[in-house]
Tab-separated table of C-alpha atoms and ligand atoms in Angstrom:
chain	number	residue	atom	x	y	z
C	1	UNK	CA	-104.843	98.979	-39.299
C	2	UNK	CA	-106.235	95.505	-38.733
C	3	UNK	CA	-105.612	92.915	-41.410
C	4	UNK	CA	-108.014	90.057	-42.093
C	5	UNK	CA	-107.585	86.912	-40.007
C	6	UNK	CA	-107.104	85.114	-43.314
C	7	UNK	CA	-103.715	86.724	-43.850
C	8	UNK	CA	-102.810	86.958	-40.178
C	9	UNK	CA	-103.093	83.184	-39.827
C	10	UNK	CA	-100.564	82.595	-42.627
C	11	UNK	CA	-97.413	80.865	-41.437
C	12	UNK	CA	-94.530	83.368	-41.096
C	13	UNK	CA	-92.374	83.813	-44.166
C	14	UNK	CA	-89.695	81.277	-43.435
C	15	UNK	CA	-86.839	82.828	-45.260
C	16	UNK	CA	-86.916	86.146	-43.404
C	17	UNK	CA	-83.919	85.331	-41.218
C	18	UNK	CA	-81.986	83.767	-44.093
C	19	UNK	CA	-82.785	86.734	-46.361
C	20	UNK	CA	-81.561	89.111	-43.642
C	21	UNK	CA	-78.272	87.219	-43.335
C	22	UNK	CA	-77.780	87.112	-47.105
C	23	UNK	CA	-78.355	90.863	-47.344
C	24	UNK	CA	-75.873	91.470	-44.500
C	25	UNK	CA	-73.227	89.275	-46.140
C	26	UNK	CA	-73.681	90.938	-49.517
C	27	UNK	CA	-73.380	94.353	-47.843
C	28	UNK	CA	-69.979	93.166	-46.519
C	29	UNK	CA	-68.998	92.421	-50.130
C	30	UNK	CA	-69.199	88.633	-49.737
C	31	UNK	CA	-70.139	86.416	-52.685
C	32	UNK	CA	-73.159	84.437	-51.570
C	33	UNK	CA	-73.926	81.270	-53.551
C	34	UNK	CA	-77.602	80.356	-53.413
C	35	UNK	CA	-78.967	76.844	-53.831
C	36	UNK	CA	-82.208	78.217	-52.417
C	37	UNK	CA	-83.941	79.881	-55.343
C	38	UNK	CA	-85.911	77.821	-57.832
C	39	UNK	CA	-85.750	79.835	-60.969
C	40	UNK	CA	-84.127	78.329	-64.069
C	41	UNK	CA	-80.962	80.187	-65.066
C	42	UNK	CA	-81.328	78.752	-68.595
C	43	UNK	CA	-83.173	81.222	-70.883
C	44	UNK	CA	-86.538	80.618	-72.551
C	45	UNK	CA	-85.866	78.898	-75.937
C	46	UNK	CA	-85.264	81.390	-78.773
C	47	UNK	CA	-88.139	80.189	-81.039
C	48	UNK	CA	-90.525	80.755	-78.118
C	49	UNK	CA	-89.256	84.321	-77.682
C	50	UNK	CA	-89.576	84.907	-81.424
C	51	UNK	CA	-93.202	83.808	-81.246
C	52	UNK	CA	-93.797	86.413	-78.542
C	53	UNK	CA	-92.231	89.144	-80.681
C	54	UNK	CA	-94.609	88.293	-83.537
C	55	UNK	CA	-97.619	87.877	-81.249
C	56	UNK	CA	-97.000	91.207	-79.527
C	57	UNK	CA	-97.756	93.012	-82.812
C	58	UNK	CA	-101.062	91.223	-83.317
C	59	UNK	CA	-103.912	93.596	-82.381
C	60	UNK	CA	-106.321	91.012	-80.882
C	61	UNK	CA	-103.563	90.198	-78.401
C	62	UNK	CA	-103.739	93.743	-77.046
C	63	UNK	CA	-107.215	93.069	-75.705
C	64	UNK	CA	-108.582	91.118	-72.741
C	65	UNK	CA	-108.074	87.388	-73.058
C	66	UNK	CA	-110.771	84.823	-72.198
C	67	UNK	CA	-110.402	83.383	-68.695
C	68	UNK	CA	-110.343	79.781	-69.867
C	69	UNK	CA	-107.612	80.465	-72.413
C	70	UNK	CA	-107.215	80.617	-76.181
C	71	UNK	CA	-108.856	77.656	-77.936
C	72	UNK	CA	-105.554	77.126	-79.826
C	73	UNK	CA	-103.597	76.958	-76.569
C	74	UNK	CA	-106.052	74.506	-75.034
C	75	UNK	CA	-105.886	72.390	-78.186
C	76	UNK	CA	-102.057	72.457	-78.021
C	77	UNK	CA	-102.183	71.308	-74.384
C	78	UNK	CA	-104.594	68.483	-75.251
C	79	UNK	CA	-102.341	67.417	-78.152
C	80	UNK	CA	-99.286	67.538	-75.897
C	81	UNK	CA	-101.006	65.394	-73.250
C	82	UNK	CA	-101.932	62.975	-76.024
C	83	UNK	CA	-98.445	62.636	-77.447
C	84	UNK	CA	-96.542	62.814	-74.165
C	85	UNK	CA	-98.791	60.675	-71.941
C	86	UNK	CA	-101.331	59.052	-74.268
C	87	UNK	CA	-104.084	60.869	-72.339
C	88	UNK	CA	-107.201	62.046	-74.231
C	89	UNK	CA	-108.588	65.473	-73.265
C	90	UNK	CA	-111.383	67.572	-74.711
C	91	UNK	CA	-109.765	71.002	-75.124
C	92	UNK	CA	-113.145	72.748	-74.840
C	93	UNK	CA	-114.090	71.440	-71.395
C	94	UNK	CA	-111.127	69.598	-69.910
C	95	UNK	CA	-108.271	72.084	-70.305
C	96	UNK	CA	-107.802	75.573	-68.945
C	97	UNK	CA	-104.911	78.039	-69.028
C	98	UNK	CA	-103.488	79.386	-65.766
C	99	UNK	CA	-101.337	82.361	-64.822
C	100	UNK	CA	-98.720	79.813	-63.770
C	101	UNK	CA	-99.703	76.614	-61.979
C	102	UNK	CA	-99.369	78.405	-58.626
C	103	UNK	CA	-102.360	80.585	-59.431
C	104	UNK	CA	-104.614	77.617	-60.180
C	105	UNK	CA	-103.320	75.641	-57.207
C	106	UNK	CA	-104.172	78.534	-54.906
C	107	UNK	CA	-107.567	79.255	-56.460
C	108	UNK	CA	-108.970	75.734	-56.795
C	109	UNK	CA	-109.557	75.556	-53.040
C	110	UNK	CA	-112.118	78.361	-53.365
C	111	UNK	CA	-114.050	76.267	-55.857
C	112	UNK	CA	-113.983	73.000	-53.895
C	113	UNK	CA	-113.657	73.645	-50.156
C	114	UNK	CA	-116.038	75.072	-47.571
C	115	UNK	CA	-115.368	75.794	-43.885
C	116	UNK	CA	-115.300	72.490	-41.999
C	117	UNK	CA	-114.013	70.515	-44.989
C	118	UNK	CA	-110.663	68.764	-44.897
C	119	UNK	CA	-107.881	68.877	-47.484
C	120	UNK	CA	-105.432	65.965	-47.443
C	121	UNK	CA	-101.986	67.462	-47.948
C	122	UNK	CA	-98.407	66.156	-48.125
C	123	UNK	CA	-95.905	66.978	-45.376
C	124	UNK	CA	-93.330	68.060	-46.479
C	125	UNK	CA	-94.983	69.818	-49.405
C	126	UNK	CA	-95.235	72.863	-51.635
C	127	UNK	CA	-96.755	75.496	-49.314
C	128	UNK	CA	-99.436	76.804	-51.700
C	129	UNK	CA	-101.747	73.780	-51.196
C	130	UNK	CA	-102.139	74.767	-47.569
C	131	UNK	CA	-102.527	78.477	-48.274
C	132	UNK	CA	-105.499	77.707	-50.535
C	133	UNK	CA	-107.015	75.495	-47.836
C	134	UNK	CA	-106.648	78.211	-45.181
C	135	UNK	CA	-108.045	80.934	-47.459
C	136	UNK	CA	-111.101	78.747	-48.096
C	137	UNK	CA	-111.629	78.367	-44.330
C	138	UNK	CA	-111.025	74.606	-44.523
C	139	UNK	CA	-108.603	72.448	-42.529
C	140	UNK	CA	-105.513	70.528	-43.577
C	141	UNK	CA	-104.902	66.900	-42.672
C	142	UNK	CA	-101.211	66.263	-43.118
C	143	UNK	CA	-100.031	63.072	-44.773
C	144	UNK	CA	-96.416	62.377	-43.761
C	145	UNK	CA	-94.036	61.682	-46.636
C	146	UNK	CA	-91.388	59.330	-45.264
C	147	UNK	CA	-88.209	58.012	-46.798
C	148	UNK	CA	-89.146	54.401	-45.941
C	149	UNK	CA	-92.295	54.787	-48.077
C	150	UNK	CA	-90.373	56.271	-51.001
C	151	UNK	CA	-91.787	59.693	-50.005
C	152	UNK	CA	-95.296	58.580	-51.016
C	153	UNK	CA	-98.223	59.184	-48.630
C	154	UNK	CA	-99.684	56.105	-46.943
C	155	UNK	CA	-103.318	56.468	-47.990
C	156	UNK	CA	-104.331	53.497	-45.808
C	157	UNK	CA	-103.167	55.422	-42.741
C	158	UNK	CA	-105.753	58.173	-43.256
C	159	UNK	CA	-108.398	57.699	-40.522
C	160	UNK	CA	-111.873	56.834	-41.842
C	161	UNK	CA	-113.424	59.872	-40.108
C	162	UNK	CA	-110.902	62.149	-41.846
C	163	UNK	CA	-111.459	60.548	-45.253
C	164	UNK	CA	-115.194	61.082	-44.679
C	165	UNK	CA	-114.775	64.858	-44.277
C	166	UNK	CA	-112.006	65.234	-46.857
C	167	UNK	CA	-112.969	66.939	-50.096
C	168	UNK	CA	-109.593	67.079	-51.838
C	169	UNK	CA	-106.378	65.052	-51.902
C	170	UNK	CA	-103.189	66.822	-52.995
C	171	UNK	CA	-100.330	64.859	-54.506
C	172	UNK	CA	-97.208	66.075	-56.326
C	173	UNK	CA	-94.771	63.911	-58.322
C	174	UNK	CA	-91.994	64.519	-59.270
C	175	UNK	CA	-92.052	65.973	-55.789
C	176	UNK	CA	-91.068	69.287	-54.295
C	177	UNK	CA	-89.126	69.218	-51.971
C	178	UNK	CA	-88.001	65.559	-51.843
C	179	UNK	CA	-87.293	65.018	-55.559
C	180	UNK	CA	-89.168	61.689	-55.330
C	181	UNK	CA	-91.094	60.206	-58.254
C	182	UNK	CA	-94.235	58.048	-58.136
C	183	UNK	CA	-94.906	54.916	-60.218
C	184	UNK	CA	-98.167	54.558	-62.116
C	185	UNK	CA	-99.416	52.086	-59.465
C	186	UNK	CA	-99.357	54.875	-56.899
C	187	UNK	CA	-101.599	57.019	-59.098
C	188	UNK	CA	-103.899	54.018	-59.571
C	189	UNK	CA	-104.197	53.689	-55.782
C	190	UNK	CA	-104.824	57.422	-55.395
C	191	UNK	CA	-107.570	57.351	-58.061
C	192	UNK	CA	-109.217	54.344	-56.361
C	193	UNK	CA	-109.003	56.075	-52.952
C	194	UNK	CA	-110.537	59.267	-54.361
C	195	UNK	CA	-113.359	57.281	-55.969
C	196	UNK	CA	-114.064	55.309	-52.820
C	197	UNK	CA	-114.305	58.394	-50.604
C	198	UNK	CA	-115.744	60.821	-53.169
C	199	UNK	CA	-112.704	63.078	-52.913
C	200	UNK	CA	-111.321	65.293	-55.688
C	201	UNK	CA	-107.800	64.241	-56.605
C	202	UNK	CA	-105.504	67.182	-57.366
C	203	UNK	CA	-102.132	66.306	-58.822
C	204	UNK	CA	-99.396	68.902	-59.199
C	205	UNK	CA	-97.330	67.594	-62.119
C	206	UNK	CA	-95.137	70.653	-62.704
C	207	UNK	CA	-91.853	68.733	-62.883
C	208	UNK	CA	-92.658	65.865	-65.265
C	209	UNK	CA	-90.353	67.300	-67.954
C	210	UNK	CA	-87.288	67.690	-65.751
C	211	UNK	CA	-85.948	64.155	-65.451
C	212	UNK	CA	-82.644	62.308	-65.473
C	213	UNK	CA	-80.938	59.065	-66.438
C	214	UNK	CA	-83.539	58.402	-69.171
C	215	UNK	CA	-86.425	58.285	-66.659
C	216	UNK	CA	-89.827	59.508	-67.981
C	217	UNK	CA	-92.224	60.622	-65.206
C	218	UNK	CA	-95.857	59.603	-65.646
C	219	UNK	CA	-99.084	61.615	-65.472
C	220	UNK	CA	-102.045	60.839	-63.241
C	221	UNK	CA	-104.166	61.134	-66.415
C	222	UNK	CA	-102.603	57.910	-67.716
C	223	UNK	CA	-104.700	56.024	-65.163
C	224	UNK	CA	-108.053	54.904	-66.625
C	225	UNK	CA	-110.807	56.732	-64.750
C	226	UNK	CA	-108.503	59.470	-63.377
C	227	UNK	CA	-110.558	62.074	-65.214
C	228	UNK	CA	-113.632	60.965	-63.251
C	229	UNK	CA	-112.073	62.088	-59.993
C	230	UNK	CA	-109.706	64.978	-60.523
C	231	UNK	CA	-107.401	67.260	-62.423
C	232	UNK	CA	-103.722	67.719	-62.940
C	233	UNK	CA	-101.902	71.031	-62.689
C	234	UNK	CA	-99.031	71.566	-65.077
C	235	UNK	CA	-96.753	74.407	-65.943
C	236	UNK	CA	-94.482	75.667	-68.674
C	237	UNK	CA	-92.229	77.275	-66.050
C	238	UNK	CA	-89.818	74.438	-65.440
C	239	UNK	CA	-90.543	72.435	-68.619
C	240	UNK	CA	-89.404	75.241	-70.931
C	241	UNK	CA	-87.606	77.751	-68.652
C	242	UNK	CA	-90.552	80.129	-68.668
C	243	UNK	CA	-91.083	81.067	-65.013
C	244	UNK	CA	-91.212	84.782	-65.792
C	245	UNK	CA	-93.938	84.503	-68.425
C	246	UNK	CA	-96.454	82.923	-66.007
C	247	UNK	CA	-98.135	80.172	-67.949
C	248	UNK	CA	-99.601	76.925	-66.694
C	249	UNK	CA	-102.584	74.692	-67.281
C	250	UNK	CA	-105.165	72.574	-65.518
C	251	UNK	CA	-106.353	69.396	-67.236
C	252	UNK	CA	-108.861	66.698	-66.391
C	253	UNK	CA	-112.345	66.464	-64.918
C	254	UNK	CA	-114.677	69.015	-66.604
C	255	UNK	CA	-116.649	69.750	-63.404
C	256	UNK	CA	-113.485	70.567	-61.494
C	257	UNK	CA	-112.231	72.669	-64.412
C	258	UNK	CA	-115.571	74.493	-64.322
C	259	UNK	CA	-115.220	75.143	-60.578
C	260	UNK	CA	-111.836	76.708	-61.269
C	261	UNK	CA	-113.312	78.720	-64.134
C	262	UNK	CA	-116.070	80.071	-61.876
C	263	UNK	CA	-113.503	81.277	-59.343
C	264	UNK	CA	-111.055	82.693	-61.858
C	265	UNK	CA	-113.541	84.390	-64.153
C	266	UNK	CA	-114.666	86.427	-61.146
C	267	UNK	CA	-111.144	87.337	-60.062
C	268	UNK	CA	-108.759	87.488	-63.024
C	269	UNK	CA	-109.054	87.832	-66.756
C	270	UNK	CA	-106.839	85.002	-67.873
C	271	UNK	CA	-103.366	84.780	-69.375
C	272	UNK	CA	-102.104	87.358	-71.895
C	273	UNK	CA	-102.824	85.858	-75.313
C	274	UNK	CA	-99.334	86.541	-76.631
C	275	UNK	CA	-97.984	84.484	-73.705
C	276	UNK	CA	-100.346	81.634	-74.574
C	277	UNK	CA	-99.004	81.775	-78.127
C	278	UNK	CA	-95.499	81.425	-76.701
C	279	UNK	CA	-96.850	78.391	-74.865
C	280	UNK	CA	-98.139	76.829	-78.086
C	281	UNK	CA	-94.652	77.166	-79.562
C	282	UNK	CA	-92.995	75.890	-76.372
C	283	UNK	CA	-95.128	72.738	-76.390
C	284	UNK	CA	-93.714	71.987	-79.860
C	285	UNK	CA	-90.144	71.911	-78.464
C	286	UNK	CA	-88.420	68.748	-79.733
C	287	UNK	CA	-87.691	66.121	-77.063
C	288	UNK	CA	-83.976	66.350	-77.890
C	289	UNK	CA	-83.873	69.997	-76.779
C	290	UNK	CA	-85.568	69.143	-73.473
C	291	UNK	CA	-83.126	66.235	-73.043
C	292	UNK	CA	-80.135	68.508	-73.632
C	293	UNK	CA	-81.359	70.939	-70.998
C	294	UNK	CA	-81.946	68.058	-68.587
C	295	UNK	CA	-78.425	66.792	-69.202
C	296	UNK	CA	-77.116	70.146	-67.983
C	297	UNK	CA	-79.148	69.804	-64.796
C	298	UNK	CA	-78.038	66.196	-64.426
C	299	UNK	CA	-74.364	67.205	-64.464
C	300	UNK	CA	-75.137	69.725	-61.727
C	301	UNK	CA	-77.103	67.141	-59.752
C	302	UNK	CA	-74.166	64.743	-59.823
C	303	UNK	CA	-71.646	67.415	-58.834
C	304	UNK	CA	-73.768	68.534	-55.883
C	305	UNK	CA	-74.287	64.945	-54.748
C	306	UNK	CA	-70.534	64.251	-54.988
C	307	UNK	CA	-69.772	67.350	-52.930
C	308	UNK	CA	-72.291	66.288	-50.265
C	309	UNK	CA	-70.917	62.721	-50.285
C	310	UNK	CA	-67.502	64.232	-49.543
C	311	UNK	CA	-69.051	65.590	-46.340
C	312	UNK	CA	-70.345	62.116	-45.509
C	313	UNK	CA	-73.961	62.939	-46.444
C	314	UNK	CA	-75.814	60.060	-48.072
C	315	UNK	CA	-78.023	61.352	-50.870
C	316	UNK	CA	-80.210	59.342	-53.243
C	317	UNK	CA	-79.874	60.931	-56.705
C	318	UNK	CA	-83.323	62.200	-57.717
C	319	UNK	CA	-84.719	60.741	-60.964
C	320	UNK	CA	-86.577	63.982	-61.668
C	321	UNK	CA	-87.302	67.514	-60.357
C	322	UNK	CA	-84.808	70.261	-59.690
C	323	UNK	CA	-83.985	69.314	-56.130
C	324	UNK	CA	-81.376	67.479	-54.147
C	325	UNK	CA	-82.858	66.468	-50.787
C	326	UNK	CA	-80.061	65.664	-48.389
C	327	UNK	CA	-80.143	64.388	-44.809
C	328	UNK	CA	-78.311	66.541	-42.266
C	329	UNK	CA	-75.470	65.048	-40.201
C	330	UNK	CA	-76.265	63.504	-36.785
C	331	UNK	CA	-76.706	66.065	-34.036
C	332	UNK	CA	-77.930	68.766	-36.430
C	333	UNK	CA	-81.419	69.982	-37.241
C	334	UNK	CA	-82.353	71.283	-40.683
C	335	UNK	CA	-82.061	74.824	-39.353
C	336	UNK	CA	-78.728	74.471	-37.506
C	337	UNK	CA	-77.138	72.811	-40.512
C	338	UNK	CA	-78.493	75.352	-43.027
C	339	UNK	CA	-77.282	78.125	-40.705
C	340	UNK	CA	-73.818	76.561	-40.403
C	341	UNK	CA	-73.522	76.342	-44.206
C	342	UNK	CA	-74.557	79.966	-44.542
C	343	UNK	CA	-72.326	81.245	-41.742
C	344	UNK	CA	-69.229	79.229	-42.674
C	345	UNK	CA	-69.461	79.008	-46.456
C	346	UNK	CA	-71.737	81.858	-47.556
C	347	UNK	CA	-73.929	79.222	-49.228
C	348	UNK	CA	-77.728	79.271	-49.042
C	349	UNK	CA	-79.634	75.993	-48.755
C	350	UNK	CA	-83.246	75.606	-47.614
C	351	UNK	CA	-83.999	73.854	-44.310
C	352	UNK	CA	-86.337	70.911	-44.994
C	353	UNK	CA	-88.398	71.909	-41.965
C	354	UNK	CA	-89.664	74.916	-43.971
C	355	UNK	CA	-91.818	72.449	-45.932
C	356	UNK	CA	-93.450	70.730	-42.962
C	357	UNK	CA	-92.513	68.940	-39.763
C	358	UNK	CA	-91.585	65.781	-41.673
C	359	UNK	CA	-89.045	67.769	-43.652
C	360	UNK	CA	-87.022	68.073	-40.434
C	361	UNK	CA	-83.634	66.388	-40.742
C	362	UNK	CA	-83.107	67.394	-44.383
C	363	UNK	CA	-81.912	70.312	-46.451
C	364	UNK	CA	-82.961	71.097	-50.000
C	365	UNK	CA	-80.639	72.300	-52.733
C	366	UNK	CA	-81.972	73.716	-55.994
C	367	UNK	CA	-80.070	73.034	-59.217
C	368	UNK	CA	-81.005	76.180	-61.121
C	369	UNK	CA	-78.004	78.332	-60.258
C	370	UNK	CA	-75.499	79.434	-62.918
C	371	UNK	CA	-72.635	77.018	-63.608
C	372	UNK	CA	-69.985	79.425	-62.263
C	373	UNK	CA	-71.915	79.721	-58.985
C	374	UNK	CA	-72.303	75.957	-58.833
C	375	UNK	CA	-68.509	75.573	-59.357
C	376	UNK	CA	-67.870	77.954	-56.503
C	377	UNK	CA	-70.463	76.309	-54.224
C	378	UNK	CA	-69.117	72.828	-54.861
C	379	UNK	CA	-65.539	74.049	-54.259
C	380	UNK	CA	-66.511	75.573	-50.909
C	381	UNK	CA	-68.420	72.454	-49.811
C	382	UNK	CA	-65.462	70.215	-50.788
C	383	UNK	CA	-63.056	72.192	-48.605
C	384	UNK	CA	-65.388	72.365	-45.583
C	385	UNK	CA	-64.826	70.635	-42.296
C	386	UNK	CA	-68.223	69.679	-40.843
C	387	UNK	CA	-68.882	71.784	-37.760
C	388	UNK	CA	-69.558	70.326	-34.355
C	389	UNK	CA	-73.363	70.566	-33.921
C	390	UNK	CA	-72.903	71.961	-30.405
C	391	UNK	CA	-70.943	74.891	-31.780
C	392	UNK	CA	-73.819	76.032	-34.016
C	393	UNK	CA	-77.049	76.911	-32.382
D	401	PLP	C1	-94.422	71.828	-56.731
D	401	PLP	C2	-94.654	73.121	-57.446
D	401	PLP	N1	-95.859	73.383	-57.949
D	401	PLP	C3	-96.119	74.538	-58.583
D	401	PLP	C4	-95.144	75.491	-58.728
D	401	PLP	C5	-95.502	76.787	-59.403
D	401	PLP	O1	-95.238	76.790	-60.754
D	401	PLP	P1	-95.627	78.016	-61.681
D	401	PLP	O2	-94.354	78.750	-61.983
D	401	PLP	O3	-96.232	77.399	-62.892
D	401	PLP	O4	-96.600	78.875	-60.952
D	401	PLP	C6	-93.866	75.277	-58.223
D	401	PLP	C7	-92.836	76.302	-58.357
D	401	PLP	O5	-91.750	76.239	-57.860
D	401	PLP	C8	-93.617	74.059	-57.548
D	401	PLP	O6	-92.422	73.787	-57.013
């Protein structure tokens, strides 16, 4: 059977070898500790689950939802954007529900890109931006994210001929995989760049509610005029520990929202209404509850960073996101170091090179594992003697 070029051109699934090794270790009865999987171990808040129980008995919720989402959910999103970021949104035309942000991020390319168009994408970056670009038959132009630039793309370095053909610019702060945050001035520059070149600005803001040390990440929609040029993708997955329920939202420019609607209404039938009602309840979560959850992650962040410091690895504590992005020791690549950690310690970390060539030289550790696994992982790292790079291949 011949598969479409579209799927054959996809980059190979990067965790195949790691998954094989994990399975082999588990088969030997070894306890593998994974810092590789980004799925909150903290449960969905109880009031949100109670709302689902009620909503599941409501007959209209047994029927097809509307693609764009329940008016009440869109209103709740607009209200949340207003109170959290001071951003004004018309729930009727500027907000849409998504089956998780990933779904919208993948689909928007089909509404905005044609073959021959360019998408400006971060390297390293969340892989779904590029998958959408490839599925639409368009081309990526990679913007390196470098430590010396605070992991922000240098928009001035984009060649004029590329900017001319570019139709979309992807940005993502708090960032996966680097954990970096962006100040409002960066969003102002991105909005100005998008305006100048007539490019749609697409901001993936999924981690704004996971932040530490009192830091409050900003939204692109706080920039005056941002709504003229683009939309923001957001998600309830990480904000309220709801990955399994699949609920996200797109907010911003009504034409871009309409492009997404045209794609989605021809492919899916929207988010289960009972899940959107959970979302309405989740968006009412008091700040204190979100802060308490973040404090748990912050303790984990600090313990992981201490353990890595014990190995001589210099790590900047992230102000937000669920990631610790650590440089590998001299002489190692991302892959040799991740392999050494797996072989010697039965610990899974993700090689930074999986997220793009500029991720080389780093590993990523996720903070969503259970506390007892974190204890065990930190204990193993603390007792480890760094291997000679030549001995690992
Ligand atoms: C940067 C980024 N964007 C989007 C998503 C997808 O979020 P959702 O669960 O809402 O689909 C993730 C998930 O890990 C992510 O890391």
